[in-house]
Coordinates of C-alpha atoms in Angstrom, one line a residue:
X1 CA 29.6 -0.4 7.8
X2 CA 33.0 -1.4 8.3
X3 CA 34.1 -1.8 12.3
X4 CA 30.6 -2.9 13.4
X5 CA 30.1 -6.0 15.7
X6 CA 28.7 -9.0 13.9
X7 CA 25.1 -9.9 15.1
X8 CA 25.5 -13.6 16.1
X9 CA 22.1 -13.6 18.3
X10 CA 19.2 -11.5 18.7
X11 CA 15.9 -12.2 20.6
X12 CA 12.4 -12.0 18.9
X13 CA 9.6 -11.0 20.9
X14 CA 6.4 -12.0 19.4
X15 CA 6.6 -15.5 17.6
X16 CA 3.4 -15.7 15.6
X17 CA 3.2 -16.1 11.8
X18 CA 5.5 -13.1 10.9
X19 CA 7.6 -13.3 14.0
X20 CA 7.6 -17.1 14.0
X21 CA 8.7 -17.1 10.3
X22 CA 11.4 -14.4 10.7
X23 CA 12.9 -16.2 13.6
X24 CA 13.3 -19.3 11.5
X25 CA 14.7 -17.5 8.7
X26 CA 17.3 -15.8 11.3
X27 CA 18.1 -19.4 12.7
X28 CA 18.6 -21.0 9.3
X29 CA 21.1 -18.4 8.4
X30 CA 23.2 -19.0 11.6
X31 CA 22.0 -16.8 14.1
X32 CA 20.8 -18.0 17.3
X33 CA 17.4 -16.5 18.1
X34 CA 16.4 -16.1 21.9
X35 CA 12.1 -16.5 21.5
X36 CA 9.8 -15.0 23.8
X37 CA 6.0 -15.0 23.3
X38 CA 3.0 -15.2 25.7
X39 CA 2.1 -18.7 24.2
X40 CA 4.6 -21.5 25.3
X41 CA 3.2 -23.7 22.8
X42 CA 3.8 -21.4 20.0
X43 CA 7.5 -21.3 21.0
X44 CA 7.7 -25.0 21.5
X45 CA 6.2 -25.5 18.2
X46 CA 8.6 -23.4 16.6
X47 CA 11.6 -25.2 18.0
X48 CA 10.3 -28.6 16.9
X49 CA 9.9 -27.5 13.5
X50 CA 13.4 -26.1 13.8
X51 CA 14.9 -29.4 14.7
X52 CA 13.0 -31.3 11.8
X53 CA 14.8 -28.5 9.5
X54 CA 18.1 -29.2 10.9
X55 CA 18.9 -26.3 12.8
X56 CA 17.0 -26.6 16.3
X57 CA 20.1 -25.7 18.3
X58 CA 19.7 -22.2 16.9
X59 CA 16.3 -21.3 18.9
X60 CA 16.0 -20.9 22.8
X61 CA 13.2 -20.8 24.8
X62 CA 13.1 -17.8 27.5
X63 CA 10.0 -16.9 29.9
X64 CA 11.0 -13.6 31.1
X65 CA 13.0 -10.5 29.8
X66 CA 15.7 -10.7 32.4
X67 CA 16.6 -14.4 31.3
X68 CA 16.0 -13.2 27.5
X69 CA 18.4 -10.3 28.0
X70 CA 21.0 -12.4 29.7
X71 CA 21.0 -14.5 26.6
X72 CA 22.3 -11.8 24.4
X73 CA 25.4 -10.3 23.1
X74 CA 26.6 -6.6 23.1
X75 CA 24.9 -4.6 21.7
X76 CA 21.5 -6.5 22.8
X77 CA 19.2 -6.8 19.5
X78 CA 15.5 -7.2 20.1
X79 CA 13.3 -8.0 17.1
X80 CA 9.5 -6.9 17.8
X81 CA 6.7 -8.8 16.0
X82 CA 3.7 -7.7 17.9
X83 CA 0.2 -6.3 17.2
X84 CA 0.2 -2.6 16.9
X85 CA -0.7 -0.2 19.7
X86 CA -0.3 -0.3 23.2
X87 CA 1.5 -3.9 23.2
X88 CA 4.6 -2.5 22.2
X89 CA 4.6 0.1 24.6
X90 CA 4.0 -2.5 27.4
X91 CA 7.1 -4.6 25.9
X92 CA 9.3 -1.8 26.0
X93 CA 8.6 -1.0 29.7
X94 CA 9.0 -4.5 30.4
X95 CA 12.6 -4.3 28.8
X96 CA 13.5 -0.8 30.0
X97 CA 15.5 -2.2 33.3
X98 CA 17.6 -4.6 31.2
X99 CA 18.3 -2.1 28.0
X100 CA 22.2 -0.6 27.9
X101 CA 23.2 2.3 25.9
X102 CA 23.6 1.1 22.6
X103 CA 21.2 -1.7 22.3
X104 CA 19.0 -1.9 19.4
X105 CA 15.0 -2.5 19.2
X106 CA 14.0 -3.3 15.7
X107 CA 10.6 -3.2 15.5
X108 CA 9.3 -5.5 12.7
X109 CA 5.4 -5.2 13.6
X110 CA 3.0 -3.4 11.4
X111 CA 3.0 -0.1 13.9
X112 CA 1.6 3.1 13.6
X113 CA 4.6 5.6 12.6
X114 CA 3.4 7.8 15.3
X115 CA 4.1 5.2 18.0
X116 CA 7.1 4.6 16.3
X117 CA 8.7 8.2 16.7
X118 CA 7.4 8.6 20.2
X119 CA 9.3 5.4 21.4
X120 CA 12.4 6.6 19.4
X121 CA 12.1 10.0 21.7
X122 CA 11.7 8.1 25.2
X123 CA 14.6 5.6 24.0
X124 CA 17.3 8.3 23.5
X125 CA 17.4 9.1 27.1
X126 CA 18.7 5.6 27.5
X127 CA 21.0 5.6 24.5
X128 CA 19.0 2.9 23.0
X129 CA 18.2 2.8 19.2
X130 CA 14.6 2.3 18.0
X131 CA 14.3 1.2 14.5
X132 CA 10.8 0.9 12.8
X133 CA 10.7 -1.4 10.2
X134 CA 8.0 -2.4 7.8
X135 CA 7.9 -6.0 6.9
X136 CA 6.3 -7.3 3.7
X137 CA 5.4 -10.4 1.5
X138 CA 3.4 -12.2 4.1
X139 CA 4.2 -15.0 6.4
X140 CA 5.3 -17.0 3.5
X141 CA 8.0 -14.2 2.9
X142 CA 9.0 -13.7 6.6
X143 CA 10.0 -17.5 6.4
X144 CA 11.9 -17.6 3.3
X145 CA 12.8 -13.7 2.9
X146 CA 10.9 -10.7 3.4
X147 CA 11.1 -7.3 1.9
X148 CA 12.1 -4.9 4.6
X149 CA 11.9 -1.1 5.4
X150 CA 13.9 0.2 8.2
X151 CA 13.8 3.7 9.4
X152 CA 15.8 5.4 12.2
X153 CA 19.2 6.5 13.3
X154 CA 21.9 5.7 10.3
X155 CA 24.2 4.1 13.0
X156 CA 22.0 1.7 14.6
X157 CA 21.1 0.8 10.8
X158 CA 25.0 0.4 9.9
X159 CA 25.1 -2.2 12.6
X160 CA 22.1 -4.3 11.5
X161 CA 21.8 -3.7 7.7
X162 CA 24.5 -6.8 7.0
X163 CA 22.0 -9.1 8.8
X164 CA 19.0 -7.7 7.1
X165 CA 20.6 -8.0 3.7
X166 CA 21.4 -11.4 4.2
X167 CA 18.2 -12.8 5.0
X168 CA 16.3 -10.2 2.7
X169 CA 14.4 -11.0 -0.7
X170 CA 16.4 -10.9 -3.5
X171 CA 15.5 -9.2 -6.7
X172 CA 16.0 -10.4 -10.2
X173 CA 19.6 -9.1 -10.1
X174 CA 20.3 -10.5 -6.6
X175 CA 20.2 -7.5 -4.9
X176 CA 18.6 -7.3 -1.6
X177 CA 15.3 -5.8 -0.9
X178 CA 16.1 -3.7 2.1
X179 CA 17.7 -0.4 2.5
X180 CA 17.3 2.6 4.7
X181 CA 14.0 4.4 4.1
X182 CA 15.0 7.4 6.0
X183 CA 15.3 8.7 9.3
X184 CA 12.6 8.6 12.3
X185 CA 9.5 7.0 11.6
X186 CA 10.2 6.7 7.9
X187 CA 10.3 2.8 7.8
X188 CA 6.9 2.5 9.3
X189 CA 5.6 5.1 7.3
X190 CA 6.5 3.9 4.0
X191 CA 5.3 0.1 5.0
X192 CA 2.0 1.9 5.8
X193 CA 1.4 3.7 2.5
X194 CA 2.9 0.3 0.6
X195 CA -0.2 -1.2 2.2
X196 CA -2.7 1.4 0.9
X197 CA -1.1 1.1 -2.6
X198 CA -1.8 -2.8 -2.1
X199 CA -5.3 -2.2 -1.2
X200 CA -6.1 -0.3 -4.3
X201 CA -4.1 -2.9 -6.3
X202 CA -5.9 -5.6 -4.7
X203 CA -9.5 -4.0 -5.5
X204 CA -8.8 -3.4 -9.0
X205 CA -7.6 -7.2 -9.6
X206 CA -10.7 -8.4 -7.7
X207 CA -13.1 -6.0 -9.6
X208 CA -11.4 -7.4 -12.7
X209 CA -12.1 -10.9 -11.7
X210 CA -15.4 -10.5 -10.8
X211 CA -16.1 -8.8 -14.4
X212 CA -14.8 -12.0 -15.8
X213 CA -16.8 -14.4 -13.4
X214 CA -20.3 -12.9 -12.9
X215 CA -20.7 -10.5 -16.1
X216 CA -18.7 -12.6 -18.6
X217 CA -19.7 -16.0 -17.1
X218 CA -15.8 -17.2 -17.4
X219 CA -14.8 -20.4 -15.3
X220 CA -12.5 -19.8 -12.6
X221 CA -9.7 -22.0 -14.4
X222 CA -10.1 -19.6 -17.6
X223 CA -9.5 -16.5 -15.4
X224 CA -6.5 -18.1 -13.8
X225 CA -5.3 -18.5 -17.3
X226 CA -6.0 -14.8 -18.1
X227 CA -4.1 -13.7 -15.1
X228 CA -1.1 -15.9 -15.8
X229 CA -0.9 -14.6 -19.4
X230 CA -0.9 -10.9 -17.9
X231 CA 1.7 -11.8 -15.4
X232 CA 4.0 -13.2 -18.0
X233 CA 4.3 -10.3 -20.3
X234 CA 3.1 -6.4 -20.7
X235 CA 3.1 -3.7 -17.9
X236 CA 1.6 -6.3 -15.5
X237 CA 4.8 -8.7 -16.0
X238 CA 5.8 -10.2 -12.6
X239 CA 3.4 -8.6 -10.5
X240 CA 2.9 -10.2 -7.2
X241 CA -0.8 -9.8 -6.9
X242 CA -1.4 -10.9 -10.7
X243 CA 0.8 -14.2 -10.1
X244 CA -1.4 -15.1 -6.9
X245 CA -4.4 -14.5 -8.5
X246 CA -3.9 -17.2 -11.1
X247 CA -2.9 -19.4 -8.3
X248 CA -6.1 -18.4 -6.4
X249 CA -8.4 -19.1 -9.3
X250 CA -6.6 -22.9 -9.9
X251 CA -6.4 -23.7 -6.3
X252 CA -8.4 -27.1 -5.5
X253 CA -8.8 -28.7 -2.0
X254 CA -8.2 -32.6 -1.1
X255 CA -11.8 -32.8 -2.8
X256 CA -11.0 -31.7 -6.1
X257 CA -12.9 -28.6 -5.3
X258 CA -12.0 -24.9 -5.8
X259 CA -11.2 -23.0 -2.6
X260 CA -12.4 -19.7 -4.0
X261 CA -15.8 -21.0 -4.5
X262 CA -16.3 -21.3 -0.9
X263 CA -14.5 -18.0 0.2
X264 CA -17.2 -15.5 1.6
X265 CA -16.7 -11.9 0.4
X266 CA -16.0 -10.3 4.0
X267 CA -12.9 -8.6 4.5
X268 CA -12.9 -7.8 8.0
X269 CA -9.3 -6.9 9.1
X270 CA -10.0 -3.3 9.1
X271 CA -13.1 -3.7 11.4
X272 CA -11.8 -6.5 14.0
X273 CA -8.5 -4.5 14.5
X274 CA -6.0 -6.8 13.4
X275 CA -4.9 -4.3 10.3
X276 CA -4.5 -0.8 10.9
X277 CA -2.3 0.5 7.9
X278 CA -5.2 0.6 5.6
X279 CA -7.2 3.1 7.8
X280 CA -4.0 5.2 8.6
X281 CA -3.0 5.5 5.1
X282 CA -6.4 7.1 4.2
X283 CA -6.2 9.1 7.3
X284 CA -2.8 10.4 6.1
X285 CA -4.1 11.3 2.6
X286 CA -6.7 13.3 4.1
X287 CA -4.6 15.0 6.6
X288 CA -1.9 16.0 3.9
X289 CA -4.5 17.1 1.6
X290 CA -3.8 14.6 -1.0
X291 CA -6.3 13.3 -3.5
X292 CA -6.0 9.4 -3.4
X293 CA -9.1 8.3 -4.6
X294 CA -8.0 4.8 -5.5
X295 CA -6.8 4.2 -2.2
X296 CA -9.6 5.6 -0.4
X297 CA -12.4 3.5 -2.6
X298 CA -10.8 0.4 -2.3
X299 CA -10.9 1.1 1.8
X300 CA -14.6 1.6 1.4
X301 CA -15.5 -1.5 -0.3
X302 CA -13.2 -3.5 2.3
X303 CA -15.8 -1.8 4.9
X304 CA -18.7 -2.5 3.3
X305 CA -17.8 -6.2 2.6
X306 CA -17.3 -6.8 6.3
X307 CA -20.8 -6.1 7.2
X308 CA -22.0 -8.9 5.0
X309 CA -25.2 -8.9 7.3
X310 CA -26.2 -5.5 6.8
X311 CA -25.9 -5.7 3.1
X312 CA -28.1 -8.7 3.1
X313 CA -30.7 -6.5 5.0
X314 CA -30.2 -3.6 2.4
X315 CA -30.5 -6.1 -0.7
X316 CA -33.7 -7.3 0.6
X317 CA -35.0 -3.5 1.4
X318 CA -34.1 -2.7 -2.3
X319 CA -35.2 -6.0 -3.9
X320 CA -32.0 -6.8 -5.7
X321 CA -32.3 -4.0 -8.0
X322 CA -28.6 -3.7 -8.6
X323 CA -27.5 -7.3 -9.8
X324 CA -24.9 -7.8 -12.4
X325 CA -25.7 -8.3 -15.9
X326 CA -24.3 -10.3 -18.4
X327 CA -21.7 -8.9 -21.0
X328 CA -22.2 -10.8 -24.3
X329 CA -19.9 -10.7 -27.3
X330 CA -20.3 -11.1 -31.1
X331 CA -17.1 -12.8 -31.9
X332 CA -14.2 -14.3 -29.8
X333 CA -11.9 -11.5 -31.1
X334 CA -14.5 -9.1 -29.6
X335 CA -13.8 -10.9 -26.2
X336 CA -10.3 -10.8 -26.5
X337 CA -10.4 -6.9 -27.1
X338 CA -12.7 -6.6 -24.0
X339 CA -9.9 -8.9 -22.0
X340 CA -7.0 -6.5 -23.2
X341 CA -9.1 -3.5 -22.1
X342 CA -9.5 -5.0 -18.9
X343 CA -5.9 -5.7 -18.4
X344 CA -4.9 -2.2 -19.5
X345 CA -7.7 -1.0 -17.1
X346 CA -6.4 -3.1 -13.9
X347 CA -2.5 -1.6 -14.8
X348 CA -3.7 2.2 -15.1
X349 CA -5.2 1.3 -11.6
X350 CA -2.5 0.2 -10.3
X351 CA -0.3 2.6 -11.6
X352 CA -2.4 5.4 -10.1
X353 CA -2.3 3.6 -6.5
X354 CA 1.6 4.0 -6.7
X355 CA 1.1 7.4 -8.0
X356 CA -1.1 8.5 -4.8
X357 CA 0.9 6.6 -2.7
X358 CA 4.2 8.1 -3.6
X359 CA 2.6 11.7 -3.4
X360 CA 1.5 11.0 0.2
X361 CA 4.9 9.8 1.0
X362 CA 6.4 12.9 -0.4
X363 CA 4.2 15.2 1.7
X364 CA 4.8 13.4 5.0
X365 CA 8.6 13.6 4.2
X366 CA 8.5 17.2 3.8
X367 CA 6.8 17.6 6.6
X368 CA 8.7 15.3 8.9
X369 CA 12.2 16.1 7.4
X370 CA 13.0 12.2 7.1
X371 CA 15.3 12.5 4.1
X372 CA 13.4 9.5 2.2
X373 CA 15.5 7.8 -0.1
X374 CA 12.7 7.0 -2.8
X375 CA 15.4 5.0 -5.1
X376 CA 15.6 2.9 -2.0
X377 CA 11.9 2.4 -1.6
X378 CA 11.3 1.1 -5.2
X379 CA 14.5 -1.3 -4.4
X380 CA 12.6 -2.4 -1.2
X381 CA 9.5 -2.9 -3.3
X382 CA 11.3 -4.8 -6.2
X383 CA 10.7 -8.3 -4.6
X384 CA 9.5 -10.2 -1.4
X385 CA 6.7 -7.5 -0.9
X386 CA 2.8 -7.5 -2.2
X387 CA 3.1 -4.8 -4.4
X388 CA 6.3 -6.1 -6.2
X389 CA 5.3 -5.1 -9.9
X390 CA 8.7 -5.1 -12.6
X391 CA 7.5 -3.0 -14.9
X392 CA 6.2 -0.3 -12.4
X393 CA 9.5 -0.8 -10.3
X394 CA 11.8 -0.1 -13.7
X395 CA 10.0 3.0 -14.8
X396 CA 9.8 4.4 -11.1
X397 CA 13.7 3.7 -10.4
X398 CA 14.7 5.4 -13.8
X399 CA 12.6 8.3 -12.7
X400 CA 14.0 8.6 -9.0
X401 CA 17.3 7.9 -10.0
X402 CA 17.5 10.8 -12.3
X403 CA 15.6 13.2 -10.1
X404 CA 18.1 13.5 -7.0
X405 CA 16.9 14.4 -3.7
X406 CA 15.0 17.8 -4.5
X407 CA 12.0 18.4 -6.3
X408 CA 8.5 16.9 -5.9
X409 CA 7.8 13.5 -6.2
X410 CA 4.6 13.7 -8.0
X411 CA 5.0 11.1 -10.8
X412 CA 1.9 12.9 -12.8
X413 CA 4.6 15.4 -13.7
X414 CA 6.8 12.7 -15.1
X415 CA 6.3 11.8 -18.7
X416 CA 7.0 8.1 -18.6
X417 CA 4.0 7.6 -16.2
X418 CA 1.6 10.3 -17.9
X419 CA 2.4 8.5 -21.2
X420 CA 1.5 5.1 -19.8
X421 CA -1.6 6.7 -18.3
X422 CA -2.9 8.3 -21.4
X423 CA -2.0 5.2 -23.3
X424 CA -4.2 3.2 -20.8
X425 CA -7.0 5.9 -20.0
X426 CA -9.4 5.0 -23.3
X427 CA -9.3 1.0 -22.2
X428 CA -10.1 2.2 -18.8
X429 CA -12.8 4.5 -19.5
X430 CA -14.4 1.8 -22.0
X431 CA -14.2 -0.8 -19.2
X432 CA -15.8 1.8 -16.4
X433 CA -18.6 2.7 -19.0
X434 CA -19.3 -0.7 -19.8
X435 CA -19.2 -1.9 -16.0
X436 CA -21.9 1.0 -15.1
X437 CA -23.7 -0.2 -17.8
X438 CA -24.1 -3.9 -16.5
X439 CA -23.9 -3.0 -12.7
X440 CA -20.6 -4.4 -12.3
X441 CA -18.9 -3.4 -9.0
X442 CA -15.9 -1.5 -9.7
X443 CA -14.9 1.2 -7.2
X444 CA -11.4 1.5 -8.0
X445 CA -11.3 1.4 -11.7
X446 CA -14.2 3.9 -11.8
X447 CA -12.2 6.3 -9.1
X448 CA -9.1 5.9 -11.0
X449 CA -11.1 7.1 -14.3
X450 CA -12.3 10.3 -12.4
X451 CA -8.9 10.8 -10.9
X452 CA -7.3 11.2 -14.1
X453 CA -10.1 13.1 -15.3
X454 CA -10.1 15.7 -12.5
X455 CA -6.2 15.8 -12.2
X456 CA -6.1 16.6 -15.9
X457 CA -9.6 17.6 -17.3
X458 CA -9.3 17.8 -20.9
X459 CA -10.7 20.8 -22.2
X460 CA -9.8 23.3 -25.0
X461 CA -10.1 27.3 -25.8
X462 CA -13.7 28.0 -25.8
X463 CA -16.0 31.2 -26.6
X464 CA -17.8 32.0 -23.4
X465 CA -21.2 33.9 -24.1
X466 CA -20.8 35.5 -20.7
X467 CA -17.7 37.1 -22.2
X468 CA -16.1 38.3 -25.4
X469 CA -12.8 36.7 -24.9
X470 CA -11.6 33.0 -25.4
X471 CA -10.5 32.0 -22.1
X472 CA -8.3 28.7 -21.5
X473 CA -10.8 25.9 -19.7
X474 CA -8.1 23.2 -19.7
X475 CA -8.2 22.6 -15.9
X476 CA -11.6 23.9 -14.9
X477 CA -13.4 21.5 -12.7
X478 CA -17.2 21.6 -11.3
X479 CA -15.3 23.1 -8.0
X480 CA -15.8 26.6 -9.8
X481 CA -19.7 26.2 -9.2
X482 CA -18.8 24.7 -5.7
X483 CA -16.4 27.7 -4.9
X484 CA -19.2 29.9 -5.9
X485 CA -21.6 28.3 -3.5
X486 CA -19.3 28.6 -0.7
X487 CA -18.9 32.3 -1.2
X488 CA -22.5 32.7 -1.5
X489 CA -23.6 31.3 2.0
X490 CA -20.2 31.5 3.5
X491 CA -18.1 34.3 2.3
X492 CA -15.2 31.8 1.7
X493 CA -13.7 34.2 -1.0
X494 CA -12.5 33.2 -4.3
X495 CA -9.8 33.8 -6.9
X496 CA -10.4 35.2 -10.4
X497 CA -9.4 33.1 -13.6
X498 CA -7.8 36.1 -14.6
X499 CA -5.2 35.6 -11.9
X500 CA -2.4 33.5 -11.9
X501 CA -3.2 29.7 -10.3
X502 CA -1.1 30.0 -7.1
X503 CA -1.3 27.9 -4.3
X504 CA -4.1 26.6 -2.1
X505 CA -4.8 30.0 -0.2
X506 CA -7.9 31.7 0.8
X507 CA -9.2 33.9 -2.2
X508 CA -9.0 37.8 -2.1
X509 CA -12.6 38.4 -3.7
X510 CA -15.9 38.2 -2.9
X511 CA -19.0 38.8 -4.1
X512 CA -22.5 39.9 -2.1
X513 CA -24.5 37.3 -4.1
X514 CA -27.6 38.3 -1.8
X515 CA -27.4 41.0 0.8
X516 CA -27.6 39.9 4.5

């Protein structure tokens, strides 16, 4: 990184909650930030806040791209914090006359990775670098130090990395949570899957909260104490989403009322278009033929939740037949055993979300030849991001550090992950069984049970009546029958059990179950 110009000025285009927070962060760290946003009031408010905090001279308001560009040094550094989609294209077109060779656009939006790669291709003709950088941690982290996941040309990343390292979140060893993910659109891709993992983890924790609140009848503050204990020790220690779960259960408004009690159960960000990463991550799982049920079921409940009016209509039609029932305990120790099972179930689901997300990233990396550094990804996620989870990060860091660049990143092949999932599986299964019994809403927890079962169906050598020999049924799924149905009506062919497992390719055999 030696010999690169030090960045003293940059432009922030888009000064909402994330962009505004990052602008304040850069300014607080001595960078002069030229601000541009459609809302002049938003920019004015930022400048006033910066004056109150003692660095108002570091923020400047610019109304057009010509003036904005003139305020910068060389190379010019533009940071985007924009809605995903066509807005970024419009901004790029507006900047085009003012861009010079060597200038850098750092897109810190939650942008679709394909848009990022398309823009990278267009900017090459001008000699302009376009870096797609996922930013995590919410608006609080944007202001105080986020986790950042940049991807693009290494030369451009060398120039901006010292600044990013300066302002990034730091882990418990003081290391910055920013690093090069890979080339191309890898930065935004990894952040997209981060959000898919996030949704799986959030669903599991929310499901656990409702079991404690609805099925057990615990008070919010007591549930907060449970989450605080989970966050203090064991496999869920220092997990961001567990930590804030405790805060959410305890937070009261100015009238002394619990805020959570007034929150309606509608998650609308996927439907209203403000959030695209959950949709895209599930689309990618399907496109790349990766089973990711913990992520996809979490997305499904988000979609169902958004349409509360429809749910009220359905409830009226069904007559409330599926209402949650109570869980009772014979002793305090029995309740504590159940809560420990619930903790292990949440951990297993969070770990499964990580596993599924990493497999998606690995498949995309192979397809796009991004050369993603998985150890860097884990470091990026160690602090300042929503899926921060110390125990999981420690385990995966060791796995990826020892695996090198080659080989599969399917974490189900790694003994530490497999051992933890095996250890927590009985607790997860007990929670799901009890949840089904009492009509608890547990989509991600139950999907994770099934995922572990069908990825590793536990069977034994058995005698089959239809044959005289013993056949290893260890990995047989119901899809054995499914495949026969496909061959029956569609002549889709099948492989024989006597043949090697092979790759997912069309089988060589067909049986004429019924003549045409």
